[in-house]
Tab-separated table of C-alpha atoms in Angstrom:
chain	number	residue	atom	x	y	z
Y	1	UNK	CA	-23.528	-34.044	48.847
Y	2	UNK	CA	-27.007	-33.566	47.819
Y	3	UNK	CA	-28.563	-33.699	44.407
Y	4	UNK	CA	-28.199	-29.681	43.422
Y	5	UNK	CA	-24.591	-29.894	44.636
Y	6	UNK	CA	-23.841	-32.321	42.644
Y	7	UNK	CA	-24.976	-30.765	39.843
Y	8	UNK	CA	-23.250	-27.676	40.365
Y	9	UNK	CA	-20.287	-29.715	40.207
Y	10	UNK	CA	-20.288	-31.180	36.967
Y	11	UNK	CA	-18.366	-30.424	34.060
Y	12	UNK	CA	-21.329	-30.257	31.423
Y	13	UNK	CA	-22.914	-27.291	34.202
Y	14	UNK	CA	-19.238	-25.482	34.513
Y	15	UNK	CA	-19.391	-25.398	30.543
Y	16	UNK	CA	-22.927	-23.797	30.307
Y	17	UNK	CA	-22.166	-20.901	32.471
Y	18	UNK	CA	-18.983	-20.524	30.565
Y	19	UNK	CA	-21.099	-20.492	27.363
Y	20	UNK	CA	-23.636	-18.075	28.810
Y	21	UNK	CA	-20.428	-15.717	29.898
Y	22	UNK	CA	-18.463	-15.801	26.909
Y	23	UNK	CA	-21.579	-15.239	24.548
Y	24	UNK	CA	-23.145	-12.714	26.670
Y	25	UNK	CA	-19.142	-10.928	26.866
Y	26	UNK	CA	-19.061	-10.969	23.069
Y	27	UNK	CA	-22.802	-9.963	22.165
Y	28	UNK	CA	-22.011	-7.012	24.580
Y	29	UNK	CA	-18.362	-5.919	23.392
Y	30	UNK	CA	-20.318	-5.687	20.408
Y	31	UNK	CA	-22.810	-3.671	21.180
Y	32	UNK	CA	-20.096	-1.389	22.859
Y	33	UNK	CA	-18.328	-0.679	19.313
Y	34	UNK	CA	-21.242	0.951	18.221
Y	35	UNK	CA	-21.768	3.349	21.401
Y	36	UNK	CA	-18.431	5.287	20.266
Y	37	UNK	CA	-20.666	6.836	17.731
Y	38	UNK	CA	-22.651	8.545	20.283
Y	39	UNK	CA	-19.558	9.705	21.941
Y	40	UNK	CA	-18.732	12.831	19.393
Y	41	UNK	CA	-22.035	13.949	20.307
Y	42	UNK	CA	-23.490	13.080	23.902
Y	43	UNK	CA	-20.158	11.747	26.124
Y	44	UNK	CA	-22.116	11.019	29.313
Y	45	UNK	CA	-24.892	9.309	27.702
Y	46	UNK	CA	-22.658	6.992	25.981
Y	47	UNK	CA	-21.210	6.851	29.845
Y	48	UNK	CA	-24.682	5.462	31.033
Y	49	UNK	CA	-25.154	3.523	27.957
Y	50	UNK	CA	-22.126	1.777	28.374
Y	51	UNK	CA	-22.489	1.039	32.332
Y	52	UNK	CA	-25.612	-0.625	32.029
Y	53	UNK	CA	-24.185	-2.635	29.190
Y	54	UNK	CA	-20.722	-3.876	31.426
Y	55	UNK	CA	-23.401	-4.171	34.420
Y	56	UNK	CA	-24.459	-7.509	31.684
Y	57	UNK	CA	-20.910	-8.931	31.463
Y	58	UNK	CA	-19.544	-8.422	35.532
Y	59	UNK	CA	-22.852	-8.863	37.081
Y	60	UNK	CA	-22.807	-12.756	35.650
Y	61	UNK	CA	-19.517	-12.985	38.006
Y	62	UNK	CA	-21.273	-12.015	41.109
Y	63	UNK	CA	-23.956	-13.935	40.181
Y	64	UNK	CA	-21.911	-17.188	40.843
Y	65	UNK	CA	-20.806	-15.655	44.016
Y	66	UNK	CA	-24.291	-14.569	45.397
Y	67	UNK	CA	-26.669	-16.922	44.085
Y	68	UNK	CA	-24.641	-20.283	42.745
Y	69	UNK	CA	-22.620	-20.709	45.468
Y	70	UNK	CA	-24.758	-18.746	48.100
Y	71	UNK	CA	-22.104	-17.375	49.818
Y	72	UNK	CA	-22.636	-15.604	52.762
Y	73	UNK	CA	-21.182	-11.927	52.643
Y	74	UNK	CA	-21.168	-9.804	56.127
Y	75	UNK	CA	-20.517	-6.348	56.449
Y	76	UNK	CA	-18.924	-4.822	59.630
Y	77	UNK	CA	-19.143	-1.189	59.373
Y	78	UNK	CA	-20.382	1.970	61.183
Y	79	UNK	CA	-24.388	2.674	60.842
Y	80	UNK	CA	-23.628	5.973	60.102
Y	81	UNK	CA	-21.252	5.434	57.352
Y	82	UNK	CA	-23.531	2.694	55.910
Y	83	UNK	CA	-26.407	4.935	54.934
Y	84	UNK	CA	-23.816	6.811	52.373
Y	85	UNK	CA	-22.688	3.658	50.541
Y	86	UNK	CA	-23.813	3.794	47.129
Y	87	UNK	CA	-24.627	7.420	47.321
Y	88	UNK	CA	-21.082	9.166	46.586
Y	89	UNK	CA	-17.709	8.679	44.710
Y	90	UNK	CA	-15.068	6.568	46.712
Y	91	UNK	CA	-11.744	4.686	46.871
Y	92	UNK	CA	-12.245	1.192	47.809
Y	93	UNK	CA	-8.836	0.301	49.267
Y	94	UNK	CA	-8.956	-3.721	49.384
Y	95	UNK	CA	-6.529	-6.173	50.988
Y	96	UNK	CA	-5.325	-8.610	48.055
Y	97	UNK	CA	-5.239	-12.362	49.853
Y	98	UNK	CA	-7.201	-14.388	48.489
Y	99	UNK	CA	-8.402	-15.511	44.970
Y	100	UNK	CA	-12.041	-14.621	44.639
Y	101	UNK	CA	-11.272	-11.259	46.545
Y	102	UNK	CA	-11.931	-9.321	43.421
Y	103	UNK	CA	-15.593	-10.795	43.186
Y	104	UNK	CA	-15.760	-9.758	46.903
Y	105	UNK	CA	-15.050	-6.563	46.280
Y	106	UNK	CA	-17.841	-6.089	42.906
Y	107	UNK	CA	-20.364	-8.071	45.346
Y	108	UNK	CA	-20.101	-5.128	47.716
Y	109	UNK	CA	-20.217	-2.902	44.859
Y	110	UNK	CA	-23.623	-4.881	43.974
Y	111	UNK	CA	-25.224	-4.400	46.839
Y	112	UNK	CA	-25.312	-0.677	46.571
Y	113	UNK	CA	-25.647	-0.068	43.319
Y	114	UNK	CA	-22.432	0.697	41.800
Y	115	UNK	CA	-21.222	-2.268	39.762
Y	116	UNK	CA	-21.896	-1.147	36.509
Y	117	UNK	CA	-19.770	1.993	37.059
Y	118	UNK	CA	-17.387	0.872	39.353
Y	119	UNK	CA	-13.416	1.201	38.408
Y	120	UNK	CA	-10.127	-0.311	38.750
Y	121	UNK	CA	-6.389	0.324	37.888
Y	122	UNK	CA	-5.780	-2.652	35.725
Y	123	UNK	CA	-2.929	-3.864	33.636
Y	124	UNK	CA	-2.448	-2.153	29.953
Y	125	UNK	CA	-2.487	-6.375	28.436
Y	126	UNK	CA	-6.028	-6.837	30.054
Y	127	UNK	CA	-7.428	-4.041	27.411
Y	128	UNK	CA	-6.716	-6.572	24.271
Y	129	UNK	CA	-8.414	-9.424	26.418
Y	130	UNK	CA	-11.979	-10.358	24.408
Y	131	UNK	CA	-14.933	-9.559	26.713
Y	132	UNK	CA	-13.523	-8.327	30.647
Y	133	UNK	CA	-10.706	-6.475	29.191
Y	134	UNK	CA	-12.644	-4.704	26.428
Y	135	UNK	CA	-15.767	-4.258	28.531
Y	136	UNK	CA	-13.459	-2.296	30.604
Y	137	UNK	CA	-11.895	-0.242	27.931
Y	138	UNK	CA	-14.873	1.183	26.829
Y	139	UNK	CA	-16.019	1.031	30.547
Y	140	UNK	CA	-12.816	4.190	30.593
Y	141	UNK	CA	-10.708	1.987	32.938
Y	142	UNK	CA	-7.533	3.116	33.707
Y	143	UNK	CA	-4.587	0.739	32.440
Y	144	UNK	CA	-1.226	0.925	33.363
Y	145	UNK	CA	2.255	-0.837	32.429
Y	146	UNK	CA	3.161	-1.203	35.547
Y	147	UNK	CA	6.337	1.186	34.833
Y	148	UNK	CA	5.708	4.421	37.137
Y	149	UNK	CA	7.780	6.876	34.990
Y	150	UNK	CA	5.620	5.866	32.085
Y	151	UNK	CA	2.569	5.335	33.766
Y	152	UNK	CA	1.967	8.421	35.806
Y	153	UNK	CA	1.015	10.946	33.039
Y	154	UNK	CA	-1.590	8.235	31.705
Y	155	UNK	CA	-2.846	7.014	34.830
Y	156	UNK	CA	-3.238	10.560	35.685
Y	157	UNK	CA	-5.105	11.375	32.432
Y	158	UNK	CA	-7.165	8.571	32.871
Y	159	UNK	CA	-8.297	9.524	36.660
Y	160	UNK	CA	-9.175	13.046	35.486
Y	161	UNK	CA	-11.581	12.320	32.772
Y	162	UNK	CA	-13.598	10.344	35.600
Y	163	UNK	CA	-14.063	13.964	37.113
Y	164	UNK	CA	-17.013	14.705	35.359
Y	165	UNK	CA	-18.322	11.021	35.206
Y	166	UNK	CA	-22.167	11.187	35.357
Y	167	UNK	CA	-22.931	7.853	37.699
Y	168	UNK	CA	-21.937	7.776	40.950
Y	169	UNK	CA	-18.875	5.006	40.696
Y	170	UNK	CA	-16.220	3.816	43.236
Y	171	UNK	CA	-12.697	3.288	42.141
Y	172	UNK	CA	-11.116	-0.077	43.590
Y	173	UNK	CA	-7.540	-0.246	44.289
Y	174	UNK	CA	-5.538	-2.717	45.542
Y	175	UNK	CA	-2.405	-0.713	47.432
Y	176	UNK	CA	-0.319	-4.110	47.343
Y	177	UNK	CA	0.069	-4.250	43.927
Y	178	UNK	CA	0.381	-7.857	43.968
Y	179	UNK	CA	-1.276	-10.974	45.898
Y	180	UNK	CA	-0.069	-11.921	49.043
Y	181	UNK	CA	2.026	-15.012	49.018
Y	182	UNK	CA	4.383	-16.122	51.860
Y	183	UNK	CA	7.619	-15.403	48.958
Y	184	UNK	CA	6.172	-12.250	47.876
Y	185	UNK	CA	5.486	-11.351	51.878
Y	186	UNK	CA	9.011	-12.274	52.989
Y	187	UNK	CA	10.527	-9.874	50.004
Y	188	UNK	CA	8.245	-6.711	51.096
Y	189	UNK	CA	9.640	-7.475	54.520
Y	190	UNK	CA	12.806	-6.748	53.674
Y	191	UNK	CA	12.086	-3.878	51.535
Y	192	UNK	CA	10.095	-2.699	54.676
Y	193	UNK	CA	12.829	-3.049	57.119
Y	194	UNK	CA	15.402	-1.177	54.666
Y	195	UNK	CA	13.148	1.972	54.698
Y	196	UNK	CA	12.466	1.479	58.378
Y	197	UNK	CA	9.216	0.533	58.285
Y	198	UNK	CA	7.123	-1.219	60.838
Y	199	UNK	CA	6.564	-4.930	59.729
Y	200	UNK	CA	3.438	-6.159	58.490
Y	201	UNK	CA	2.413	-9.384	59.351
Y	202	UNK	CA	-0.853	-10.373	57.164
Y	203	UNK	CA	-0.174	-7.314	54.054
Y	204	UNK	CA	2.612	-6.806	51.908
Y	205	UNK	CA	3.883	-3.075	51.940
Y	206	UNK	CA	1.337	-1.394	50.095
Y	207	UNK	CA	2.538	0.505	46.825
Y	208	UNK	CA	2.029	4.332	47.598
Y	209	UNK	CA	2.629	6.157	44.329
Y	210	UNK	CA	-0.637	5.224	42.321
Y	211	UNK	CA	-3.018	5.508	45.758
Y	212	UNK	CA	-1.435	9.403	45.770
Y	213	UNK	CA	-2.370	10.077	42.050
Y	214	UNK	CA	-5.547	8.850	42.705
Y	215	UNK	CA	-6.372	10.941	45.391
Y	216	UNK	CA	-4.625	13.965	44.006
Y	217	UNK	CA	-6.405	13.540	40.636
Y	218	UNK	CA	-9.864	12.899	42.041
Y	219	UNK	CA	-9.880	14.728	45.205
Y	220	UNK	CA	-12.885	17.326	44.790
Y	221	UNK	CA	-14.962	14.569	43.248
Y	222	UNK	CA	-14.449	11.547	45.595
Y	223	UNK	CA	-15.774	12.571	49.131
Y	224	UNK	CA	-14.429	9.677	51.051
Y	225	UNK	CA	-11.855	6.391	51.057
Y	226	UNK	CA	-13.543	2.537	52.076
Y	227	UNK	CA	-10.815	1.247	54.007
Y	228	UNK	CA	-11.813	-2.407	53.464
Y	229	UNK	CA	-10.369	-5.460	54.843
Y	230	UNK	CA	-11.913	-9.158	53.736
Y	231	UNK	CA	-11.682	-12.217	55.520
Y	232	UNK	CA	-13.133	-15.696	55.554
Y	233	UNK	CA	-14.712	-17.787	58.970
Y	234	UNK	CA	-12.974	-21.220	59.739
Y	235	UNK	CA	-9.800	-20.306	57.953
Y	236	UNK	CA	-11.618	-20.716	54.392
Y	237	UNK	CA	-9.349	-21.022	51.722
Y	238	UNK	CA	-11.960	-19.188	48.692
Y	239	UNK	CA	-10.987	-20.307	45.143
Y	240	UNK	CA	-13.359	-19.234	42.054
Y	241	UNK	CA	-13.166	-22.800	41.295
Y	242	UNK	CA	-14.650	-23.364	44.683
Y	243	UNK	CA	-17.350	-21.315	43.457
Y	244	UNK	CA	-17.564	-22.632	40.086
Y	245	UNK	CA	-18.284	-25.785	41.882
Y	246	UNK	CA	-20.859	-24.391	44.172
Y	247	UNK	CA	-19.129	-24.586	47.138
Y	248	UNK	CA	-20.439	-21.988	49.801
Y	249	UNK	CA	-18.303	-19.631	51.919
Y	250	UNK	CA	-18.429	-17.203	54.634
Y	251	UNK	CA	-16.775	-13.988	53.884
Y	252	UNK	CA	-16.139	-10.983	56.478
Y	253	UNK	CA	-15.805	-7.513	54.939
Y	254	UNK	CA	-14.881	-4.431	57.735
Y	255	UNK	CA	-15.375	-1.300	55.889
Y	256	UNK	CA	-14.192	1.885	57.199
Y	257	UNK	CA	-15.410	5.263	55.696
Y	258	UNK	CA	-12.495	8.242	56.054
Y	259	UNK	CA	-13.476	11.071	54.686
Y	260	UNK	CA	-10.967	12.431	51.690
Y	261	UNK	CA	-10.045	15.894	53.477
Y	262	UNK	CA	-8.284	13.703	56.339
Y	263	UNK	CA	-5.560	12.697	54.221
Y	264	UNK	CA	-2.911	15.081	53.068
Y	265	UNK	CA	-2.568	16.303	49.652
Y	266	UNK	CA	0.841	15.779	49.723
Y	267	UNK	CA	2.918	13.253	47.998
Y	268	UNK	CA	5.032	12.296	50.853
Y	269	UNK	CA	2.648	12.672	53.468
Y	270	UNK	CA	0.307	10.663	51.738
Y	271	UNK	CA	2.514	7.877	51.214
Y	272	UNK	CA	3.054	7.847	55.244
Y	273	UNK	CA	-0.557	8.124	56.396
Y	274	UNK	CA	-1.283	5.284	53.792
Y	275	UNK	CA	1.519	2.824	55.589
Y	276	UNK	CA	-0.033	3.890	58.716
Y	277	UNK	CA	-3.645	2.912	57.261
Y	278	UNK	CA	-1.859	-0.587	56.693
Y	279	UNK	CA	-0.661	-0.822	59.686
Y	280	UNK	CA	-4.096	-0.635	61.317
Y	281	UNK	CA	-5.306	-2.918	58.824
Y	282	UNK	CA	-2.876	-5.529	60.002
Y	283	UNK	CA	-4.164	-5.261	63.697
Y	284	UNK	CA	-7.606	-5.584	62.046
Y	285	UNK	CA	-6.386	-8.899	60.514
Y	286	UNK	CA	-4.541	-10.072	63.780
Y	287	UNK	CA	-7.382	-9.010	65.445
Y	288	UNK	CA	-9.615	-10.975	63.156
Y	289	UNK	CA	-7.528	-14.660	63.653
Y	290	UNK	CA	-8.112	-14.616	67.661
Y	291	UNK	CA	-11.771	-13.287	67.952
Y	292	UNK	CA	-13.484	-14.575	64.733
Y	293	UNK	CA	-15.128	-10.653	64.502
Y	294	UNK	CA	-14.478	-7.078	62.849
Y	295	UNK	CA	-15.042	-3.952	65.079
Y	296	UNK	CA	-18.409	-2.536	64.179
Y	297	UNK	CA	-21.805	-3.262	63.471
Y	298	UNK	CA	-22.491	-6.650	61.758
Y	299	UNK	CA	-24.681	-5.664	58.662
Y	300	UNK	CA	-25.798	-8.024	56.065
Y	301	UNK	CA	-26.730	-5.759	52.848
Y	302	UNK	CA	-29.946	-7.121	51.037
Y	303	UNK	CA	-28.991	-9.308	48.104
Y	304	UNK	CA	-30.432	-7.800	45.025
Y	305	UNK	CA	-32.215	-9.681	42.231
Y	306	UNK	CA	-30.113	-7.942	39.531
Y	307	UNK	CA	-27.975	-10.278	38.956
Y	308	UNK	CA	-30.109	-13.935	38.833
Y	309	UNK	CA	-32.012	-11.716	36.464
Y	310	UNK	CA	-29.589	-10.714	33.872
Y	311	UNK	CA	-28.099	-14.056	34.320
Y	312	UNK	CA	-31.522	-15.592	33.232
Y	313	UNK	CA	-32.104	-13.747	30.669
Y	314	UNK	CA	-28.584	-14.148	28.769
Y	315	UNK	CA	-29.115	-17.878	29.669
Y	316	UNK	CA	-32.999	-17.872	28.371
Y	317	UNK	CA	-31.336	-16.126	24.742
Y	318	UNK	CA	-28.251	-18.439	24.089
Y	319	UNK	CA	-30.138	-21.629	24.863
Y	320	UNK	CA	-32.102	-22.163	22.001
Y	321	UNK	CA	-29.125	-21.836	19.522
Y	322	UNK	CA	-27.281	-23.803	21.498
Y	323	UNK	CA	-30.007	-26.625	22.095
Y	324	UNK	CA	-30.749	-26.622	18.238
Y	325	UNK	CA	-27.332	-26.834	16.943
Y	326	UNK	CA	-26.617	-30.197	19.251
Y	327	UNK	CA	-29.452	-31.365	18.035
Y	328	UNK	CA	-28.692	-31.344	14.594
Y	329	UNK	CA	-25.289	-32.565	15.551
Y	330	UNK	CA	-27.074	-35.406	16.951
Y	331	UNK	CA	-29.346	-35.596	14.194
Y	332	UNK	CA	-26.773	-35.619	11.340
Y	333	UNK	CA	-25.186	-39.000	12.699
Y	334	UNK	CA	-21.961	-37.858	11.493
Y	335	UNK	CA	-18.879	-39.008	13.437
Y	336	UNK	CA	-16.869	-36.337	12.251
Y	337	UNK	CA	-19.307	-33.528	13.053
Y	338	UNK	CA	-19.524	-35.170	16.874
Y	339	UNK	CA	-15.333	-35.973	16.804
Y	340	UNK	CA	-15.004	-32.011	16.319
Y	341	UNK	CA	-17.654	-30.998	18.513
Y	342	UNK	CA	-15.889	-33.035	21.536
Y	343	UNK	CA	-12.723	-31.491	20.272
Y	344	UNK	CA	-14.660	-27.938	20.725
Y	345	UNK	CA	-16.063	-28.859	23.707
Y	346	UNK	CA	-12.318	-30.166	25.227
Y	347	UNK	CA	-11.083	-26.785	23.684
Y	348	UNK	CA	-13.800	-24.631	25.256
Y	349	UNK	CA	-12.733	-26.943	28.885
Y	350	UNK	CA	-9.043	-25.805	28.698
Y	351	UNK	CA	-9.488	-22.177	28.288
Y	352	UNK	CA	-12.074	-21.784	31.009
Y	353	UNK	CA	-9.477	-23.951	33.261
Y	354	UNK	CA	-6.623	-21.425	31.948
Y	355	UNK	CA	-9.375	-18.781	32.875
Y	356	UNK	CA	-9.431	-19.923	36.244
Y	357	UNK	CA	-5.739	-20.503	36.491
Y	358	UNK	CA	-4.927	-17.153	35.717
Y	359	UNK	CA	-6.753	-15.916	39.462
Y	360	UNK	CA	-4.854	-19.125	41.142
Y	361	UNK	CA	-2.377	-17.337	44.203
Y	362	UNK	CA	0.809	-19.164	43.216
Y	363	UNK	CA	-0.187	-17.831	39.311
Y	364	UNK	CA	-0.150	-14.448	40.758
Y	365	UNK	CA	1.466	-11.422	39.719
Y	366	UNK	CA	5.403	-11.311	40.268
Y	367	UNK	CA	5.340	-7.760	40.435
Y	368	UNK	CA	8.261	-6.416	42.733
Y	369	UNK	CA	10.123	-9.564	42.405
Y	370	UNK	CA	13.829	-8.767	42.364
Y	371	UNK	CA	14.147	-12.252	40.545
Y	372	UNK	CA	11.631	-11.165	37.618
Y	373	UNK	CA	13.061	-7.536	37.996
Y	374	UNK	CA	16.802	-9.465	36.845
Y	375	UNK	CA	14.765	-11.615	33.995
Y	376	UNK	CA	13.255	-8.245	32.666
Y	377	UNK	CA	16.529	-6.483	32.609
């Protein structure tokens, strides 16, 4: 390990960029409050107000991807389709295996544009969660409870106040509901095989009734679905701790662009071309595990400075109040002032660990579990 690896891997490092995060989240949530004033009066400018201010919360995510661990991001798509990323409304359908796939999927949204504005069907707990969750609330995410026949009315009202949303955004959606896991894999098998459908062999069965609304409610306004599928070279097994620690990967994304009038309007019909679309995914996958490649063109989109930038700058703004309040720690020679601080510091350690525990794969969701199904009831 070299000398800037091994700095990237220390503790003291790990708690900085923490620091940086949390304070930049919190400055920023704050800042949001006071936009719902210009709601009442100008809704879309309080829209582009409030993107570039989220764009200073998620971009410092990416920003460990792209430039602290340097990972390598590839894009296999057509030419064609590549000259319209970042220059209309989509559906970003992603495959949910690993645990930094989520930061995959805003880095593409980085490199064309579209991270401040992008969107997501996220839980309804994750709106009461200090800087992410209430970035996105005043971002106009849509939450759910993850209980259809309450959800559908308010997932649908959420979807069709993005119809008249003045940036260009892209609404990310994973189908599977859950992340894979070999348990979790082995139970959507089953529920597969009972409603007769083809096996999937890298996917679970992807969840059909919330990719419907969404095209129902937005259809008119989104002009085409990403099929995307992600992958890592060498059997990589990405963690964010991974990247926390600076550790490079090598990530494979195969992005397909399907127009929106190719898939049916209706419910049913939706629901099969979207098991269909999974099934072709899988062969992607398979495909993937003997060859090492994605059909298409191998592109690798031009990292953008953005996000060192705003990094940077948050960093440059909570140093020095940082910097001069251990100093006068130091200073004051008190051992209780330095006992607490540690304690601080230890306390500050465990929640970014339970931060990073929360994305862990065998912390995942057990959504669809007939076992937490029988704990709920």
């Amino acid at each position: 390990m070299n000398t800037v690896g091994f700095l990237k891997s220390q503790f003291l490092c790990h708690l900085f960029i923490s620091y940086v995060f949390i304070g930049t989240g919190l400055i920023v949530n704050f800042i949001q409050l006071f936009t719902l004033l210009i709601w009442p009066f100008n809704k879309q400018l309080y829209r582009k107000v409030n993107c570039r201010l989220s764009y200073c919360i998620s971009s410092q995510l990416v920003m460990l991807l792209e430039w602290w661990s340097d990972t390598d991001c590839t894009l296999y798509s057509d030419p064609q389709s590549y000259t319209k990323y970042g220059k209309e409304n989509a559906i970003v359908i992603l495959n949910h295996n690993f645990e930094i796939d989520f930061l995959c999927g805003w880095n593409f949204c980085e490199r064309f544009g579209v991270l401040g504005s992008s969107k997501v069907l996220a839980k309804k707990e994750l709106s009461y969660v200090p800087v992410i969750g209430w970035m996105w609330y005043f971002l106009e995410i849509v939450f759910c409870k993850r209980k259809w026949e309450e959800d559908r009315k308010t997932v649908m009202q959420g979807l069709r106040n993005l119809r008249d949303y003045p940036e260009h955004f892209w609404f990310l959606i994973h189908c599977e509901g859950t992340r894979f896991t070999e348990k979790k894999h082995v139970i959507s098998m089953q529920v597969a095989e009972t409603k007769g459908l083809p096996k999937l062999k890298h996917h679970l069965l992807p969840r059909t009734k919330g990719f419907a609304i969404t095209v129902q409610s937005l259809r008119n306004v989104v002009t085409a679905v990403y099929d995307s599928t992600l992958n890592f070279r060498d059997n990589e097994n990405p963690t964010l701790l991974g990247v926390l620690n600076g550790k490079k990967y090598h990530a494979d994304l195969y992005v397909r662009r399907i127009p929106l009038e190719e898939i049916p309007e209706d419910e049913k019909e939706c629901a099969s071309w979207l098991y269909k679309l999974y099934q072709e995914k899988d062969a992607f996958q398979e495909e993937y595990y003997k060859t090492g490649v994605y059909p298409g063109t191998a592109i690798v989109p031009p990292r953008r400075p953005w996000t060192l930038l705003n990094w940077l700058f948050w960093a440059s703004i909570l140093s020095f109040p940082l910097f001069k309040y251990v100093a006068s720690l130091i200073s004051s020679g008190s051992y209780l002032t330095l006992a607490i601080f540690a304690l601080l510091m230890i306390v500050v350690s465990m929640v970014v660990r339970k931060m990073i525990g929360v994305t862990e794969i065998d912390r995942g969701s057990t959504y669809g579990n007939p076992e937490n199904r029988r704990k709920q009831t």
